[in-house]
Amino acid sequence: AHLDVTCWQETRWLGRTEPNNPIRTKTASNGTFSMDLEATSFVLTAEGNGWTTQRGLRGEIRQGEKITLLEMVVSEAQVCEGTVVNAAGLPVAGAQIYVNHTTTSSSSDDETGHKRISIFTGGRALTVSDEAGRFKLSPLPSRVATVEVKHPEYQIFEQKVDFNEELVVIQLKDGIMLEGSILTADGTPAAGAQVIVNCGVPPQQKMFADDQGHFIANGLSPTIGGFVAVHLPGSAIHVVQHVVLPRENNGPLEIQLERGHQLNLRVEYSNGDPMPLAKVVLEGDRILDIPNWSSTPVRTWERQHGRASHTTDRDGHLLIPDLYPGTFKVDVRPSDRKDLVVQAHIASALATGAASQMSPEVIVFDLQAAESVVLKGTIKDAQSGLPIDCLLYTSPSPRDGLL
């Protein structure tokens, strides 16, 4: 009775699920609770009065759906203590210690009786080590937990820890330092350039180059597939791929940017009227290649930089600066017809020059033609030759537009 029930709405970042935007309520005297949610993916936990989640719920609720008779289990909350030290055995202050079992769960919904909802075991707790490196984690349902420890100067620690031991010591490995130098296309220092360093282990690090175009990232882990993304207004967005850490001879990473190209668009209907507030999505020919990473849609350089999605103005115009030279596929959707899309391919020659000297590239959206496109086919079993019911997904190739 009277436990705090929290619904963590989920987002995905770099292939991992991160709960956020909590919504809270309390259980009644008989242990029941109710909660109104928008359509969302969620994690449900409960704690309070010395109890914490042992078996929680995770899944998806859809608009207008009503779900009843879900059950969670709580157990007596445990307090887990330990010390964080470095490779020399000295205490590490300010380390973030984190347990989050809600990121893993069973793939079956048989235990809950509801589609798209499954059970996870474990809980979540967060704390920071003090000046002596000591910490306390609470509340946890068990004294054995997978612990993640982060500190800006050290590599991320993540493994199972048994807190039943008399003295729990977590030893961090020294982090790797990456130093870099960035120049513009003219060879001058790229002062103030935004730098994102990603070594395959979240979180990625963000920083700005100094007046000499230098940057330093600490606490990195070994990798053979890291990348460094750089953006400086007036220069083309840039990504250095396949960064290997530690670097041979610990030499600095030298980066030279290209001049930025501008894409000037006008989107209009076939009768010449402008298409205001249309959603425009770019997909260029420079692909971010990350080992063991699967991403849909394709992870292009402009998507990594947050420059893939745009909206036309009231006159159907759109100016997109700081692009690299290349060929871009452009998807256009009307604001009032999200089920329709038209595609165009624009080469780099059309995306260069100052905006005041450019004539806009016009993309004509033929509403009648878009509505009349139909793809017909039959899916059959390979052995019996009989038709089968299934979901069919089609996707244009980023290179040639073929399905």
Coordinates of C-alpha atoms in Angstrom, one line a residue:
A1 CA 0.0 0.0 0.0
H2 CA 1.0 3.6 -0.7
L3 CA 4.0 2.9 -2.9
D4 CA 5.3 5.3 -5.5
V5 CA 4.6 3.9 -9.0
T6 CA 6.7 5.5 -11.7
C7 CA 6.2 5.2 -15.5
W8 CA 9.4 6.0 -17.4
Q9 CA 8.7 6.8 -21.0
E10 CA 11.5 5.5 -23.2
T11 CA 13.8 7.0 -25.9
R12 CA 16.5 5.4 -27.9
W13 CA 20.0 6.9 -28.2
L14 CA 22.9 5.2 -30.0
G15 CA 21.2 1.8 -30.0
R16 CA 20.5 1.9 -26.2
T17 CA 17.2 2.5 -24.4
E18 CA 17.2 5.4 -21.9
P19 CA 14.1 5.9 -19.7
N20 CA 13.1 9.5 -19.1
N21 CA 10.1 11.9 -18.6
P22 CA 8.7 10.1 -15.5
I23 CA 5.0 10.1 -14.7
R24 CA 4.2 9.2 -11.1
T25 CA 1.2 8.0 -9.0
K26 CA 0.7 6.0 -5.7
T27 CA -0.9 2.6 -5.0
A28 CA -4.1 2.4 -3.0
S29 CA -4.5 0.6 0.3
N30 CA -5.1 -2.7 -1.6
G31 CA -2.0 -2.2 -3.8
T32 CA -3.8 -1.2 -7.0
F33 CA -3.0 1.8 -9.1
S34 CA -4.1 3.4 -12.4
M35 CA -2.4 5.8 -14.7
D36 CA -3.4 7.7 -17.9
L37 CA -0.7 7.7 -20.6
E38 CA -0.2 8.9 -24.1
A39 CA 0.8 6.3 -26.7
T40 CA 4.4 5.4 -25.6
S41 CA 7.0 2.8 -24.8
F42 CA 7.3 2.6 -21.1
V43 CA 9.0 1.1 -18.0
L44 CA 6.9 0.7 -14.8
T45 CA 8.6 0.6 -11.3
A46 CA 7.4 0.8 -7.7
E47 CA 9.1 1.6 -4.5
G48 CA 8.7 3.2 -1.0
N49 CA 8.3 2.3 2.6
G50 CA 11.4 0.1 2.5
W51 CA 10.3 -1.8 -0.7
T52 CA 11.6 -1.6 -4.2
T53 CA 10.9 -3.2 -7.6
Q54 CA 11.8 -6.9 -8.0
R55 CA 9.7 -7.6 -11.1
G56 CA 8.7 -4.6 -13.1
L57 CA 6.9 -4.1 -16.4
R58 CA 8.1 -2.9 -19.7
G59 CA 6.3 -2.5 -23.0
E60 CA 4.2 -0.4 -25.3
I61 CA 0.8 1.2 -25.0
R62 CA -1.1 2.5 -28.1
Q63 CA -3.6 5.3 -28.4
G64 CA -7.0 4.5 -27.0
E65 CA -5.8 1.2 -25.5
K66 CA -6.9 0.1 -22.0
I67 CA -4.7 -2.3 -20.1
T68 CA -5.8 -3.9 -16.9
L69 CA -4.7 -6.6 -14.4
L70 CA -0.9 -6.0 -14.7
E71 CA 1.1 -7.2 -11.8
M72 CA 4.4 -6.0 -10.3
V73 CA 6.4 -7.6 -7.4
V74 CA 8.4 -5.6 -4.8
S75 CA 11.0 -6.9 -2.4
E76 CA 12.8 -5.5 0.6
A77 CA 15.1 -2.7 -0.5
Q78 CA 18.8 -3.4 -0.1
V79 CA 21.6 -0.8 0.5
C80 CA 24.8 -1.7 -1.3
E81 CA 28.1 -0.1 -0.4
G82 CA 31.6 0.0 -2.0
T83 CA 34.6 2.1 -2.9
V84 CA 35.9 3.3 -6.3
V85 CA 39.6 3.5 -6.9
N86 CA 41.9 4.1 -9.9
A87 CA 44.6 1.8 -11.3
A88 CA 47.0 2.9 -8.5
G89 CA 44.5 2.1 -5.8
L90 CA 43.8 5.7 -5.0
P91 CA 40.2 6.8 -4.3
V92 CA 38.2 8.3 -7.1
A93 CA 35.8 11.1 -6.0
G94 CA 32.9 12.2 -8.2
A95 CA 32.4 8.9 -10.0
Q96 CA 28.8 8.3 -11.1
I97 CA 27.6 4.8 -10.0
Y98 CA 24.5 3.5 -11.7
V99 CA 22.4 0.4 -11.7
N100 CA 19.6 0.1 -14.3
H101 CA 18.1 -3.3 -14.8
T102 CA 15.1 -1.8 -16.6
T103 CA 17.2 -1.6 -19.8
T104 CA 17.0 -5.5 -20.1
S105 CA 13.9 -7.6 -20.1
S106 CA 12.4 -10.8 -21.4
S107 CA 11.2 -10.8 -25.0
S108 CA 8.0 -12.7 -24.2
D109 CA 4.7 -11.3 -23.2
D110 CA 3.4 -14.7 -22.1
E111 CA 4.0 -13.9 -18.4
T112 CA 1.8 -10.8 -18.5
G113 CA -1.0 -11.9 -20.8
H114 CA -0.8 -8.7 -22.7
K115 CA 0.8 -8.2 -26.2
R116 CA 3.8 -5.9 -26.3
I117 CA 4.3 -6.0 -22.5
S118 CA 7.0 -8.1 -20.7
I119 CA 8.6 -8.4 -17.3
F120 CA 12.0 -7.3 -16.2
T121 CA 13.8 -8.2 -13.0
G122 CA 15.9 -5.8 -11.0
G123 CA 15.8 -2.1 -10.2
R124 CA 17.5 1.2 -10.8
A125 CA 19.7 3.4 -8.5
L126 CA 22.1 6.2 -8.9
T127 CA 24.8 7.8 -6.6
V128 CA 28.1 9.6 -6.7
S129 CA 31.3 8.6 -4.8
D130 CA 32.6 10.9 -2.1
E131 CA 36.1 12.2 -1.5
A132 CA 37.2 8.9 -0.1
G133 CA 35.7 7.0 -3.2
R134 CA 33.0 5.5 -1.0
F135 CA 29.4 5.2 -2.2
K136 CA 26.0 3.7 -1.2
L137 CA 23.4 2.4 -3.8
S138 CA 19.8 2.2 -2.7
P139 CA 17.2 0.9 -3.2
L140 CA 18.0 -2.3 -4.9
P141 CA 16.1 -5.6 -4.8
S142 CA 19.2 -7.7 -4.7
R143 CA 22.8 -7.5 -3.4
V144 CA 24.1 -8.8 -6.8
A145 CA 23.8 -6.2 -9.6
T146 CA 25.3 -5.1 -12.9
V147 CA 27.0 -1.8 -12.1
E148 CA 28.0 1.0 -14.4
V149 CA 30.6 3.5 -13.3
K150 CA 31.5 6.7 -15.2
H151 CA 34.1 9.4 -14.6
P152 CA 35.4 12.0 -17.1
E153 CA 39.0 10.8 -16.6
Y154 CA 38.5 7.0 -16.7
Q155 CA 37.1 4.3 -18.9
I156 CA 33.5 3.3 -18.3
F157 CA 33.2 0.3 -15.9
E158 CA 30.3 -2.1 -16.4
Q159 CA 30.1 -5.6 -14.9
K160 CA 28.3 -7.7 -12.3
V161 CA 29.2 -6.9 -8.7
D162 CA 28.4 -9.1 -5.6
F163 CA 27.8 -6.7 -2.7
N164 CA 27.6 -9.6 -0.3
E165 CA 31.4 -9.5 -0.1
E166 CA 32.8 -7.8 2.9
L167 CA 34.7 -5.2 1.0
V168 CA 33.6 -4.2 -2.5
V169 CA 36.2 -2.3 -4.5
I170 CA 35.6 -1.1 -8.1
Q171 CA 38.8 -0.3 -9.9
L172 CA 38.7 2.0 -12.9
K173 CA 41.1 1.9 -15.9
D174 CA 42.8 5.2 -16.9
G175 CA 40.9 6.8 -19.8
I176 CA 42.5 7.4 -23.2
M177 CA 43.1 11.0 -24.3
L178 CA 42.4 12.1 -27.9
E179 CA 43.9 15.4 -29.0
G180 CA 43.0 17.1 -32.3
S181 CA 43.6 20.1 -34.5
I182 CA 41.1 21.5 -36.9
L183 CA 41.7 23.8 -39.9
T184 CA 39.3 25.5 -42.3
A185 CA 39.5 25.0 -46.0
D186 CA 41.8 28.1 -46.1
G187 CA 44.2 26.6 -43.6
T188 CA 43.3 28.9 -40.7
P189 CA 42.4 27.5 -37.2
A190 CA 38.7 26.5 -36.9
A191 CA 38.2 28.4 -33.7
G192 CA 34.8 27.6 -32.0
A193 CA 34.1 24.5 -34.1
Q194 CA 31.7 22.1 -32.4
V195 CA 33.3 18.6 -31.9
I196 CA 31.5 15.4 -31.1
V197 CA 33.8 12.4 -30.1
N198 CA 32.2 9.0 -30.2
C199 CA 34.1 5.8 -29.4
G200 CA 31.2 3.4 -29.5
V201 CA 30.6 3.5 -25.8
P202 CA 28.0 6.1 -24.7
P203 CA 28.0 8.8 -23.7
Q204 CA 29.6 10.7 -26.6
Q205 CA 31.6 13.8 -25.7
K206 CA 30.8 17.3 -27.0
M207 CA 33.2 20.2 -26.9
F208 CA 34.3 23.3 -28.9
A209 CA 37.7 23.9 -30.4
D210 CA 39.8 26.7 -28.8
D211 CA 41.1 29.8 -30.6
Q212 CA 43.9 27.7 -32.2
G213 CA 41.4 25.0 -33.4
H214 CA 42.6 22.5 -30.8
F215 CA 40.4 20.1 -28.8
I216 CA 41.0 17.4 -26.2
A217 CA 38.7 14.6 -25.1
N218 CA 39.6 12.5 -22.0
G219 CA 38.3 9.3 -20.5
L220 CA 37.9 7.5 -23.8
S221 CA 37.9 3.7 -24.2
P222 CA 39.8 1.6 -26.7
T223 CA 38.1 1.4 -30.1
I224 CA 38.8 0.6 -33.8
G225 CA 35.6 2.2 -35.1
G226 CA 35.2 5.5 -33.4
F227 CA 34.4 8.8 -35.2
V228 CA 34.8 12.5 -34.7
A229 CA 32.1 14.8 -36.1
V230 CA 33.0 18.5 -36.7
H231 CA 30.8 21.5 -37.6
L232 CA 31.9 25.1 -38.1
P233 CA 29.4 27.6 -39.7
G234 CA 30.5 28.4 -43.2
S235 CA 32.3 25.0 -43.5
A236 CA 30.9 21.7 -44.7
I237 CA 29.8 19.3 -41.9
H238 CA 32.6 16.8 -41.5
V239 CA 33.1 13.3 -40.0
V240 CA 36.4 11.5 -39.4
Q241 CA 35.7 7.8 -39.4
H242 CA 37.5 4.6 -38.2
V243 CA 39.3 6.4 -35.5
V244 CA 41.5 3.9 -33.6
L245 CA 42.3 4.4 -29.9
P246 CA 44.8 4.5 -28.5
R247 CA 46.5 6.2 -31.4
E248 CA 50.0 5.2 -32.6
N249 CA 52.6 7.5 -30.9
N250 CA 49.6 9.4 -29.3
G251 CA 49.8 11.9 -32.1
P252 CA 47.1 14.5 -32.6
L253 CA 44.2 13.9 -35.0
E254 CA 44.6 16.5 -37.8
I255 CA 41.3 17.6 -39.5
Q256 CA 40.9 20.0 -42.4
L257 CA 37.3 21.1 -43.3
E258 CA 35.9 21.7 -46.8
R259 CA 34.1 24.8 -47.9
G260 CA 30.4 24.7 -47.1
H261 CA 27.9 24.2 -49.9
Q262 CA 24.3 25.6 -49.8
L263 CA 21.2 23.9 -51.1
N264 CA 18.6 26.4 -52.3
L265 CA 15.2 24.7 -52.8
R266 CA 11.7 25.7 -53.8
V267 CA 8.9 23.1 -53.4
E268 CA 5.8 23.7 -55.4
Y269 CA 2.7 21.9 -56.6
S270 CA 2.3 21.0 -60.3
N271 CA 0.1 24.1 -60.8
G272 CA 3.0 26.4 -59.6
D273 CA 1.6 27.1 -56.1
P274 CA 4.2 27.0 -53.3
M275 CA 4.1 24.1 -50.8
P276 CA 4.4 25.8 -47.4
L277 CA 5.7 24.0 -44.3
A278 CA 6.6 20.9 -46.2
K279 CA 8.9 18.4 -44.5
V280 CA 12.1 18.0 -46.4
V281 CA 14.5 15.1 -45.5
L282 CA 18.0 14.9 -47.0
E283 CA 20.0 11.7 -47.5
G284 CA 23.5 12.3 -48.9
D285 CA 26.1 10.0 -50.3
R286 CA 28.5 10.1 -47.2
I287 CA 27.5 7.3 -44.9
L288 CA 28.6 6.9 -41.3
D289 CA 30.2 3.5 -41.0
I290 CA 30.1 2.2 -37.4
P291 CA 31.1 -1.5 -36.7
N292 CA 28.2 -3.6 -35.3
W293 CA 25.8 -0.8 -35.7
S294 CA 22.5 -1.2 -37.5
S295 CA 20.4 1.9 -38.0
T296 CA 17.2 2.7 -39.9
P297 CA 17.1 5.1 -41.7
V298 CA 20.7 5.1 -43.0
R299 CA 23.0 7.1 -40.8
T300 CA 24.4 9.8 -43.1
W301 CA 26.7 12.6 -42.1
E302 CA 23.9 15.2 -42.2
R303 CA 21.7 12.9 -40.0
Q304 CA 24.6 12.6 -37.5
H305 CA 24.9 16.4 -37.4
G306 CA 21.1 16.8 -36.9
R307 CA 20.8 18.5 -40.3
A308 CA 18.7 15.9 -42.2
S309 CA 15.2 17.2 -41.5
H310 CA 14.0 20.6 -42.5
T311 CA 10.8 22.6 -43.2
T312 CA 10.0 24.9 -46.1
D313 CA 8.8 28.5 -45.3
R314 CA 5.4 30.0 -46.2
D315 CA 6.6 30.5 -49.8
G316 CA 7.8 26.9 -50.2
H317 CA 11.5 28.0 -50.0
L318 CA 14.3 26.3 -48.1
L319 CA 18.0 27.2 -47.8
I320 CA 20.3 24.5 -46.2
P321 CA 23.9 25.7 -45.6
D322 CA 27.1 23.9 -44.7
L323 CA 26.6 20.8 -46.8
Y324 CA 29.5 18.7 -48.3
P325 CA 29.8 18.4 -52.1
G326 CA 27.9 15.3 -53.2
T327 CA 24.6 14.0 -54.4
F328 CA 21.6 14.2 -52.1
K329 CA 18.3 12.4 -52.3
V330 CA 15.5 14.7 -51.2
D331 CA 12.2 13.4 -49.8
V332 CA 9.4 16.0 -49.6
R333 CA 6.1 15.5 -47.7
P334 CA 3.2 18.0 -47.6
S335 CA 2.3 19.2 -44.1
D336 CA -1.3 18.0 -44.6
R337 CA -0.6 14.7 -46.4
K338 CA 2.0 12.8 -44.4
D339 CA 1.1 9.6 -46.4
L340 CA 2.5 11.1 -49.6
V341 CA 6.1 11.7 -50.6
V342 CA 8.0 12.8 -53.7
Q343 CA 11.7 12.2 -54.2
A344 CA 14.4 14.1 -56.2
H345 CA 18.2 13.7 -56.5
I346 CA 20.3 16.9 -56.5
A347 CA 24.0 16.9 -57.4
S348 CA 26.7 19.0 -55.8
A349 CA 26.9 21.4 -58.8
L350 CA 23.4 22.6 -57.9
A351 CA 24.3 23.3 -54.3
T352 CA 27.3 25.6 -54.6
G353 CA 27.7 29.4 -54.5
A354 CA 26.4 32.2 -52.4
A355 CA 22.7 32.2 -51.7
S356 CA 22.1 35.6 -53.3
Q357 CA 23.5 34.3 -56.6
M358 CA 21.6 31.1 -56.7
S359 CA 18.4 30.3 -58.5
P360 CA 16.5 27.8 -56.4
E361 CA 16.3 24.2 -57.4
V362 CA 12.6 23.6 -57.9
I363 CA 11.0 20.3 -56.8
V364 CA 7.5 19.9 -58.3
F365 CA 5.1 17.8 -56.2
D366 CA 2.5 16.3 -58.5
L367 CA -0.3 15.4 -56.1
Q368 CA -2.3 13.4 -58.6
A369 CA 0.8 11.3 -59.6
A370 CA 1.8 10.8 -56.0
E371 CA -1.7 9.4 -55.1
S372 CA -1.8 7.1 -58.1
V373 CA 1.5 5.2 -57.4
V374 CA 0.6 1.5 -56.5
L375 CA 2.9 -1.4 -55.8
K376 CA 1.3 -4.8 -56.4
G377 CA 2.7 -8.2 -55.7
T378 CA 2.2 -11.6 -54.0
I379 CA 4.3 -13.2 -51.3
K380 CA 4.4 -17.0 -51.5
D381 CA 5.8 -19.8 -49.5
A382 CA 9.0 -21.0 -51.2
Q383 CA 8.2 -24.7 -50.8
S384 CA 4.4 -24.9 -51.2
G385 CA 4.0 -22.0 -53.5
L386 CA 0.9 -20.9 -51.5
P387 CA 0.3 -17.2 -50.7
I388 CA 1.1 -16.2 -47.2
D389 CA 0.0 -13.2 -45.0
C390 CA 2.9 -11.0 -43.9
L391 CA 4.0 -7.5 -43.4
L392 CA 5.8 -5.9 -46.4
Y393 CA 8.3 -3.1 -46.0
T394 CA 9.7 -1.3 -49.0
S395 CA 12.6 1.1 -48.9
P396 CA 14.3 3.0 -51.7
S397 CA 18.0 2.4 -52.2
P398 CA 20.1 5.4 -51.0
R399 CA 22.1 5.1 -54.2
D400 CA 19.8 4.4 -57.2
G401 CA 16.2 4.9 -55.8
L402 CA 15.2 1.3 -56.6
L403 CA 12.9 -0.6 -54.3

